[in-house]
mmCIF file of C-alpha atoms in Angstrom:
data_model
loop_
_atom_site.group_PDB
_atom_site.id
_atom_site.type_symbol
_atom_site.label_atom_id
_atom_site.label_comp_id
_atom_site.label_asym_id
_atom_site.label_seq_id
_atom_site.Cartn_x
_atom_site.Cartn_y
_atom_site.Cartn_z
ATOM 1 C CA MET A 1 -92.884 -67.537 24.871
ATOM 2 C CA THR A 2 -89.408 -65.945 24.954
ATOM 3 C CA GLU A 3 -87.962 -65.639 28.373
ATOM 4 C CA LEU A 4 -86.938 -62.137 29.422
ATOM 5 C CA HIS A 5 -83.477 -61.759 30.885
ATOM 6 C CA PRO A 6 -82.439 -58.855 33.102
ATOM 7 C CA GLY A 7 -80.280 -56.254 31.348
ATOM 8 C CA HIS A 8 -76.768 -55.537 32.514
ATOM 9 C CA PHE A 9 -75.592 -51.960 33.077
ATOM 10 C CA ASP A 10 -71.960 -51.516 33.988
ATOM 11 C CA GLN A 11 -71.827 -48.043 35.520
ATOM 12 C CA SER A 12 -68.049 -48.176 35.745
ATOM 13 C CA LYS A 13 -67.897 -47.950 31.922
ATOM 14 C CA GLN A 14 -69.966 -44.770 31.642
ATOM 15 C CA TRP A 15 -68.074 -41.504 31.236
ATOM 16 C CA ILE A 16 -68.754 -37.938 30.271
ATOM 17 C CA SER A 17 -66.198 -35.155 30.222
ATOM 18 C CA PHE A 18 -65.554 -31.920 28.376
ATOM 19 C CA ASN A 19 -62.255 -30.260 27.581
ATOM 20 C CA PRO A 20 -62.032 -27.038 25.553
ATOM 21 C CA GLY A 21 -58.965 -25.901 23.651
ATOM 22 C CA ILE A 22 -57.676 -24.047 20.609
ATOM 23 C CA ASP A 23 -55.358 -24.997 17.780
ATOM 24 C CA VAL A 24 -53.696 -23.158 14.906
ATOM 25 C CA VAL A 25 -52.428 -26.208 13.014
ATOM 26 C CA ALA A 26 -54.733 -28.103 10.706
ATOM 27 C CA PRO A 27 -54.292 -31.876 10.496
ATOM 28 C CA ASP A 28 -53.223 -33.247 7.125
ATOM 29 C CA PRO A 29 -56.452 -34.495 5.471
ATOM 30 C CA THR A 30 -54.545 -37.045 3.401
ATOM 31 C CA ALA A 31 -53.173 -38.703 6.529
ATOM 32 C CA TYR A 32 -56.603 -39.837 7.708
ATOM 33 C CA PRO A 33 -59.504 -41.589 6.035
ATOM 34 C CA VAL A 34 -62.783 -39.755 5.540
ATOM 35 C CA HIS A 35 -65.349 -41.431 7.776
ATOM 36 C CA VAL A 36 -69.110 -41.473 7.433
ATOM 37 C CA LEU A 37 -70.626 -42.863 10.578
ATOM 38 C CA ALA A 38 -73.338 -45.387 9.899
ATOM 39 C CA GLY A 39 -75.742 -46.872 12.392
ATOM 40 C CA ASP A 40 -74.217 -48.943 15.177
ATOM 41 C CA THR A 41 -70.748 -47.607 14.398
ATOM 42 C CA PHE A 42 -68.551 -47.130 17.423
ATOM 43 C CA MET A 43 -65.815 -44.536 17.476
ATOM 44 C CA TYR A 44 -63.217 -46.967 18.769
ATOM 45 C CA GLU A 45 -63.623 -48.887 15.490
ATOM 46 C CA ILE A 46 -62.463 -45.902 13.430
ATOM 47 C CA GLN A 47 -58.801 -45.248 12.671
ATOM 48 C CA GLY A 48 -58.751 -41.506 13.224
ATOM 49 C CA GLY A 49 -56.100 -39.001 14.227
ATOM 50 C CA PHE A 50 -55.226 -38.251 17.806
ATOM 51 C CA ALA A 51 -54.836 -34.826 19.385
ATOM 52 C CA GLU A 52 -51.654 -33.831 21.071
ATOM 53 C CA GLY A 53 -51.237 -31.904 24.283
ATOM 54 C CA ASN A 54 -53.030 -32.075 27.617
ATOM 55 C CA GLN A 55 -55.306 -35.143 27.716
ATOM 56 C CA GLU A 56 -55.482 -35.661 31.436
ATOM 57 C CA HIS A 57 -59.276 -35.293 31.454
ATOM 58 C CA PHE A 58 -59.745 -38.078 28.935
ATOM 59 C CA ILE A 59 -60.073 -41.820 29.247
ATOM 60 C CA SER A 60 -59.027 -42.242 25.612
ATOM 61 C CA PRO A 61 -57.146 -39.906 23.259
ATOM 62 C CA PRO A 62 -59.533 -37.564 21.395
ATOM 63 C CA VAL A 63 -60.400 -38.639 17.879
ATOM 64 C CA VAL A 64 -59.908 -35.888 15.302
ATOM 65 C CA TYR A 65 -62.110 -35.722 12.223
ATOM 66 C CA PRO A 66 -60.071 -33.925 9.545
ATOM 67 C CA SER A 67 -62.864 -34.357 7.013
ATOM 68 C CA SER A 68 -64.599 -31.342 8.557
ATOM 69 C CA GLU A 69 -64.296 -28.176 6.467
ATOM 70 C CA TYR A 70 -63.737 -26.335 9.727
ATOM 71 C CA TRP A 71 -60.420 -28.102 10.230
ATOM 72 C CA GLU A 72 -59.368 -28.621 6.608
ATOM 73 C CA THR A 73 -59.823 -25.215 4.989
ATOM 74 C CA GLN A 74 -60.246 -22.619 7.726
ATOM 75 C CA LEU A 75 -57.074 -23.138 9.727
ATOM 76 C CA ASN A 76 -54.535 -20.850 8.124
ATOM 77 C CA SER A 77 -51.899 -18.358 9.137
ATOM 78 C CA ASP A 78 -52.158 -17.772 12.890
ATOM 79 C CA ARG A 79 -55.918 -18.036 13.168
ATOM 80 C CA GLN A 80 -56.953 -19.898 16.272
ATOM 81 C CA ARG A 81 -59.808 -22.384 16.070
ATOM 82 C CA PRO A 82 -61.503 -23.357 19.329
ATOM 83 C CA TYR A 83 -62.798 -26.870 19.828
ATOM 84 C CA LEU A 84 -64.617 -28.885 22.451
ATOM 85 C CA ASP A 85 -63.544 -32.480 23.108
ATOM 86 C CA LEU A 86 -66.484 -34.557 24.312
ATOM 87 C CA SER A 87 -65.767 -37.913 25.904
ATOM 88 C CA ILE A 88 -68.849 -40.064 26.489
ATOM 89 C CA SER A 89 -67.323 -43.433 27.234
ATOM 90 C CA GLU A 90 -64.093 -45.275 27.714
ATOM 91 C CA TYR A 91 -63.449 -45.381 23.958
ATOM 92 C CA ASN A 92 -65.623 -42.653 22.473
ATOM 93 C CA THR A 93 -64.239 -39.116 22.255
ATOM 94 C CA LEU A 94 -65.310 -36.567 19.671
ATOM 95 C CA ARG A 95 -63.718 -33.210 18.858
ATOM 96 C CA LEU A 96 -66.383 -30.602 18.042
ATOM 97 C CA PRO A 97 -65.677 -27.237 16.395
ATOM 98 C CA SER A 98 -66.601 -24.216 18.486
ATOM 99 C CA ALA A 99 -66.568 -20.439 18.189
ATOM 100 C CA ILE A 100 -65.798 -19.513 21.788
ATOM 101 C CA HIS A 101 -62.943 -20.533 24.076
ATOM 102 C CA ASP A 102 -62.554 -19.140 27.588
ATOM 103 C CA TYR A 103 -65.153 -16.486 26.718
ATOM 104 C CA ASP A 104 -63.103 -15.302 23.711
ATOM 105 C CA LEU A 105 -64.809 -15.230 20.334
ATOM 106 C CA TYR A 106 -62.897 -16.311 17.231
ATOM 107 C CA ALA A 107 -64.255 -15.501 13.774
ATOM 108 C CA ASP A 108 -63.145 -14.615 10.246
ATOM 109 C CA LYS A 109 -65.901 -12.220 9.307
ATOM 110 C CA GLY A 110 -68.863 -10.681 11.028
ATOM 111 C CA ARG A 111 -71.851 -8.534 10.240
ATOM 112 C CA PHE A 112 -73.705 -6.604 12.926
ATOM 113 C CA TYR A 113 -77.075 -5.108 12.112
ATOM 114 C CA GLU A 114 -77.408 -3.209 15.387
ATOM 115 C CA ASP A 115 -75.193 -1.539 17.972
ATOM 116 C CA VAL A 116 -72.018 -3.150 19.314
ATOM 117 C CA ILE A 117 -70.845 -2.123 22.787
ATOM 118 C CA ILE A 118 -67.215 -2.756 23.763
ATOM 119 C CA ASP A 119 -66.338 -2.152 27.398
ATOM 120 C CA GLY A 120 -62.650 -2.934 26.914
ATOM 121 C CA VAL A 121 -60.051 -1.868 24.361
ATOM 122 C CA LEU A 122 -60.616 -2.409 20.635
ATOM 123 C CA THR A 123 -57.407 -3.445 18.870
ATOM 124 C CA ALA A 124 -57.537 -3.754 15.098
ATOM 125 C CA GLY A 125 -55.070 -4.060 12.262
ATOM 126 C CA ALA A 126 -57.149 -1.702 10.114
ATOM 127 C CA ILE A 127 -60.504 0.038 10.400
ATOM 128 C CA ASN A 128 -62.376 1.257 7.333
ATOM 129 C CA VAL A 129 -65.419 3.480 7.763
ATOM 130 C CA ASP A 130 -67.319 3.726 4.499
ATOM 131 C CA GLY A 131 -70.823 3.894 3.168
ATOM 132 C CA GLY A 132 -71.270 7.488 4.286
ATOM 133 C CA VAL A 133 -71.267 6.473 7.940
ATOM 134 C CA ASP A 134 -69.916 9.014 10.418
ATOM 135 C CA MET A 135 -67.660 8.053 13.308
ATOM 136 C CA SER A 136 -68.262 10.145 16.415
ATOM 137 C CA PRO A 137 -66.004 9.197 19.340
ATOM 138 C CA ASP A 138 -66.728 10.906 22.653
ATOM 139 C CA GLY A 139 -63.110 10.589 23.765
ATOM 140 C CA ASP A 140 -59.691 10.983 22.166
ATOM 141 C CA ILE A 141 -58.279 9.112 19.182
ATOM 142 C CA THR A 142 -54.646 8.208 19.812
ATOM 143 C CA THR A 143 -52.329 6.675 17.238
ATOM 144 C CA GLU A 144 -48.597 6.131 16.846
ATOM 145 C CA GLY A 145 -49.004 5.931 13.088
ATOM 146 C CA ASP A 146 -50.405 8.207 10.384
ATOM 147 C CA ILE A 147 -53.975 9.259 9.741
ATOM 148 C CA GLU A 148 -54.683 9.994 6.088
ATOM 149 C CA CYS A 149 -57.833 11.601 4.724
ATOM 150 C CA SER A 150 -58.924 14.009 2.054
ATOM 151 C CA ASN A 151 -60.043 16.691 4.504
ATOM 152 C CA ILE A 152 -60.735 17.349 8.183
ATOM 153 C CA ASP A 153 -63.496 19.632 9.398
ATOM 154 C CA ALA A 154 -63.065 20.619 13.042
ATOM 155 C CA ASN A 155 -63.848 23.479 15.367
ATOM 156 C CA GLU A 156 -60.437 23.213 16.998
ATOM 157 C CA ILE A 157 -57.279 21.238 16.262
ATOM 158 C CA THR A 158 -54.356 21.128 18.692
ATOM 159 C CA ALA A 159 -51.110 19.776 17.259
ATOM 160 C CA ASN A 160 -47.529 19.812 18.482
ATOM 161 C CA VAL A 161 -46.070 19.476 14.968
ATOM 162 C CA LEU A 162 -47.601 19.482 11.485
ATOM 163 C CA HIS A 163 -45.283 17.974 8.867
ATOM 164 C CA ASN A 164 -45.914 18.727 5.175
ATOM 165 C CA ALA A 165 -49.481 19.705 5.970
ATOM 166 C CA VAL A 166 -51.711 21.974 3.923
ATOM 167 C CA THR A 167 -54.073 23.589 6.392
ATOM 168 C CA LYS A 168 -57.115 25.702 5.710
ATOM 169 C CA THR A 169 -58.261 27.310 8.915
ATOM 170 C CA ARG A 170 -59.683 30.448 10.497
ATOM 171 C CA ILE A 171 -57.406 32.250 12.918
ATOM 172 C CA PRO A 172 -59.034 33.136 16.240
ATOM 173 C CA ILE A 173 -59.183 36.877 16.883
ATOM 174 C CA ILE A 174 -59.004 37.942 20.526
ATOM 175 C CA ALA A 175 -60.279 41.443 21.272
ATOM 176 C CA THR A 176 -58.154 42.925 24.068
ATOM 177 C CA THR A 177 -58.809 46.215 25.854
ATOM 178 C CA ALA A 178 -56.810 45.749 29.083
ATOM 179 C CA ASP A 179 -53.476 44.317 30.182
ATOM 180 C CA LYS A 180 -53.160 40.669 29.243
ATOM 181 C CA THR A 181 -50.951 37.727 30.176
ATOM 182 C CA LEU A 182 -50.660 35.225 27.361
ATOM 183 C CA VAL A 183 -51.839 31.651 28.015
ATOM 184 C CA ASP A 184 -51.099 28.521 26.048
ATOM 185 C CA THR A 185 -54.513 28.448 24.344
ATOM 186 C CA ASP A 186 -53.760 31.857 22.771
ATOM 187 C CA THR A 187 -51.231 30.295 20.383
ATOM 188 C CA GLY A 188 -52.026 30.810 16.724
ATOM 189 C CA SER A 189 -54.307 33.757 17.475
ATOM 190 C CA VAL A 190 -54.379 37.419 16.530
ATOM 191 C CA LEU A 191 -54.700 39.913 19.375
ATOM 192 C CA HIS A 192 -56.651 43.020 18.439
ATOM 193 C CA CYS A 193 -55.411 45.454 21.057
ATOM 194 C CA SER A 194 -57.704 48.409 21.624
ATOM 195 C CA PRO A 195 -56.459 49.945 24.895
ATOM 196 C CA ALA A 196 -59.142 51.423 27.112
ATOM 197 C CA GLY A 197 -56.474 53.757 28.440
ATOM 198 C CA ALA A 198 -53.396 55.191 26.799
ATOM 199 C CA ASN A 199 -51.435 51.923 26.863
ATOM 200 C CA LEU A 200 -51.955 48.172 27.085
ATOM 201 C CA ASN A 201 -49.299 45.785 28.450
ATOM 202 C CA ILE A 202 -48.757 42.221 27.199
ATOM 203 C CA THR A 203 -47.008 39.835 29.629
ATOM 204 C CA LEU A 204 -44.949 36.974 28.180
ATOM 205 C CA PRO A 205 -44.680 34.048 30.660
ATOM 206 C CA ASN A 206 -41.836 31.553 30.337
ATOM 207 C CA ASP A 207 -43.921 28.456 31.153
ATOM 208 C CA LEU A 208 -45.712 28.218 27.815
ATOM 209 C CA LYS A 209 -45.010 25.440 25.342
ATOM 210 C CA THR A 210 -42.191 25.708 22.836
ATOM 211 C CA GLY A 211 -43.436 27.005 19.508
ATOM 212 C CA PHE A 212 -46.076 29.327 20.915
ATOM 213 C CA VAL A 213 -46.784 32.092 18.402
ATOM 214 C CA VAL A 214 -49.182 35.021 18.320
ATOM 215 C CA THR A 215 -49.680 38.152 16.217
ATOM 216 C CA ILE A 216 -50.460 41.440 17.953
ATOM 217 C CA THR A 217 -52.109 44.401 16.213
ATOM 218 C CA ASN A 218 -52.432 47.869 17.743
ATOM 219 C CA ILE A 219 -55.875 48.979 16.558
ATOM 220 C CA LEU A 220 -56.435 52.529 17.850
ATOM 221 C CA PRO A 221 -54.669 55.788 16.939
ATOM 222 C CA GLY A 222 -52.814 57.571 19.699
ATOM 223 C CA LYS A 223 -52.615 54.389 21.778
ATOM 224 C CA THR A 224 -49.730 51.975 22.373
ATOM 225 C CA THR A 225 -49.303 48.286 23.065
ATOM 226 C CA THR A 226 -46.198 47.443 25.081
ATOM 227 C CA LEU A 227 -44.370 44.130 25.494
ATOM 228 C CA PRO A 228 -41.637 43.337 28.060
ATOM 229 C CA ALA A 229 -38.206 44.849 27.466
ATOM 230 C CA THR A 230 -36.746 41.307 27.555
ATOM 231 C CA LEU A 231 -38.339 40.560 24.171
ATOM 232 C CA LYS A 232 -35.582 39.819 21.671
ATOM 233 C CA ALA A 233 -36.640 42.169 18.866
ATOM 234 C CA ARG A 234 -35.818 45.605 17.358
ATOM 235 C CA GLY A 235 -38.171 47.127 19.891
ATOM 236 C CA ASN A 236 -40.985 46.260 22.290
ATOM 237 C CA VAL A 237 -43.706 48.843 21.576
ATOM 238 C CA LEU A 238 -46.407 49.075 18.894
ATOM 239 C CA SER A 239 -46.960 52.819 18.715
ATOM 240 C CA GLU A 240 -48.860 53.463 15.468
ATOM 241 C CA GLN A 241 -52.421 52.590 14.498
ATOM 242 C CA TYR A 242 -52.507 49.169 12.769
ATOM 243 C CA SER A 243 -48.863 48.511 13.584
ATOM 244 C CA ALA A 244 -48.398 44.786 14.183
ATOM 245 C CA ALA A 245 -45.803 42.225 15.266
ATOM 246 C CA THR A 246 -45.490 38.478 15.472
ATOM 247 C CA ILE A 247 -43.909 37.074 18.614
ATOM 248 C CA TYR A 248 -42.939 33.488 19.421
ATOM 249 C CA PHE A 249 -41.384 31.427 22.214
ATOM 250 C CA ASP A 250 -38.542 28.922 21.682
ATOM 251 C CA GLY A 251 -38.835 27.369 25.120
ATOM 252 C CA THR A 252 -36.291 29.764 26.650
ATOM 253 C CA ASP A 253 -36.659 33.233 25.136
ATOM 254 C CA TRP A 254 -39.299 35.329 23.405
ATOM 255 C CA TYR A 255 -38.587 36.729 19.924
ATOM 256 C CA GLY A 256 -40.488 39.181 17.788
ATOM 257 C CA TYR A 257 -40.504 40.880 14.404
ATOM 258 C CA GLY A 258 -42.691 43.498 12.806
ATOM 259 C CA ASP A 259 -43.443 47.138 13.566
ATOM 260 C CA LEU A 260 -41.874 47.170 17.025
ATOM 261 C CA VAL A 261 -40.002 50.295 18.089
#
């Protein structure tokens, strides 16, 4: 009968440690042999590549396996590939591909079948919305570049400058029966002035934005619409029925042209 001998377990030789990282440089596949681990094969017996950088958590340098498609073909340009170095003994360290490093997700492509919620800022090189899907942001869309499209349908568009734009829009018409002080939101409108009394006064404040413009029409016969005498124009009164004038602000002075007398 075979005698049983007590087994020996050297606890000082047992290790386990993890160290995550990312790399943008793929190892040269031709510089290392392609290894297929068979049974009873120990990693210290394999002539693999060694990682560079911080290895303070490791008993032995991490062994890199460049035969993985993850490392050979998917490291290009400035794409970062996370990895996890697993050390399980004094000689055995394995670098494992990962998708997440420090809670950041790295991927080439993705498909989401349900909603995606982003609490932070979405930064993208390009965003294409196709397939007849509408994009409905609750807040503002801000860009330092250009937005190009075949058409825009909107209830209201506010723009400081429109360069080389072809616009198809409806001009707001503001019915006015009493004295009125213009406000910035009146720009681009037509004022239909139908004085309840004999005359209606329009006040032109000097704190509106440069480029403010409005058209004023005197609707009723026997009534007048009067603007301030400081208006730089041929006159400052619309005295005939359907007489009209366009006035605008250059940031300093008000100007007008039309049927002013």
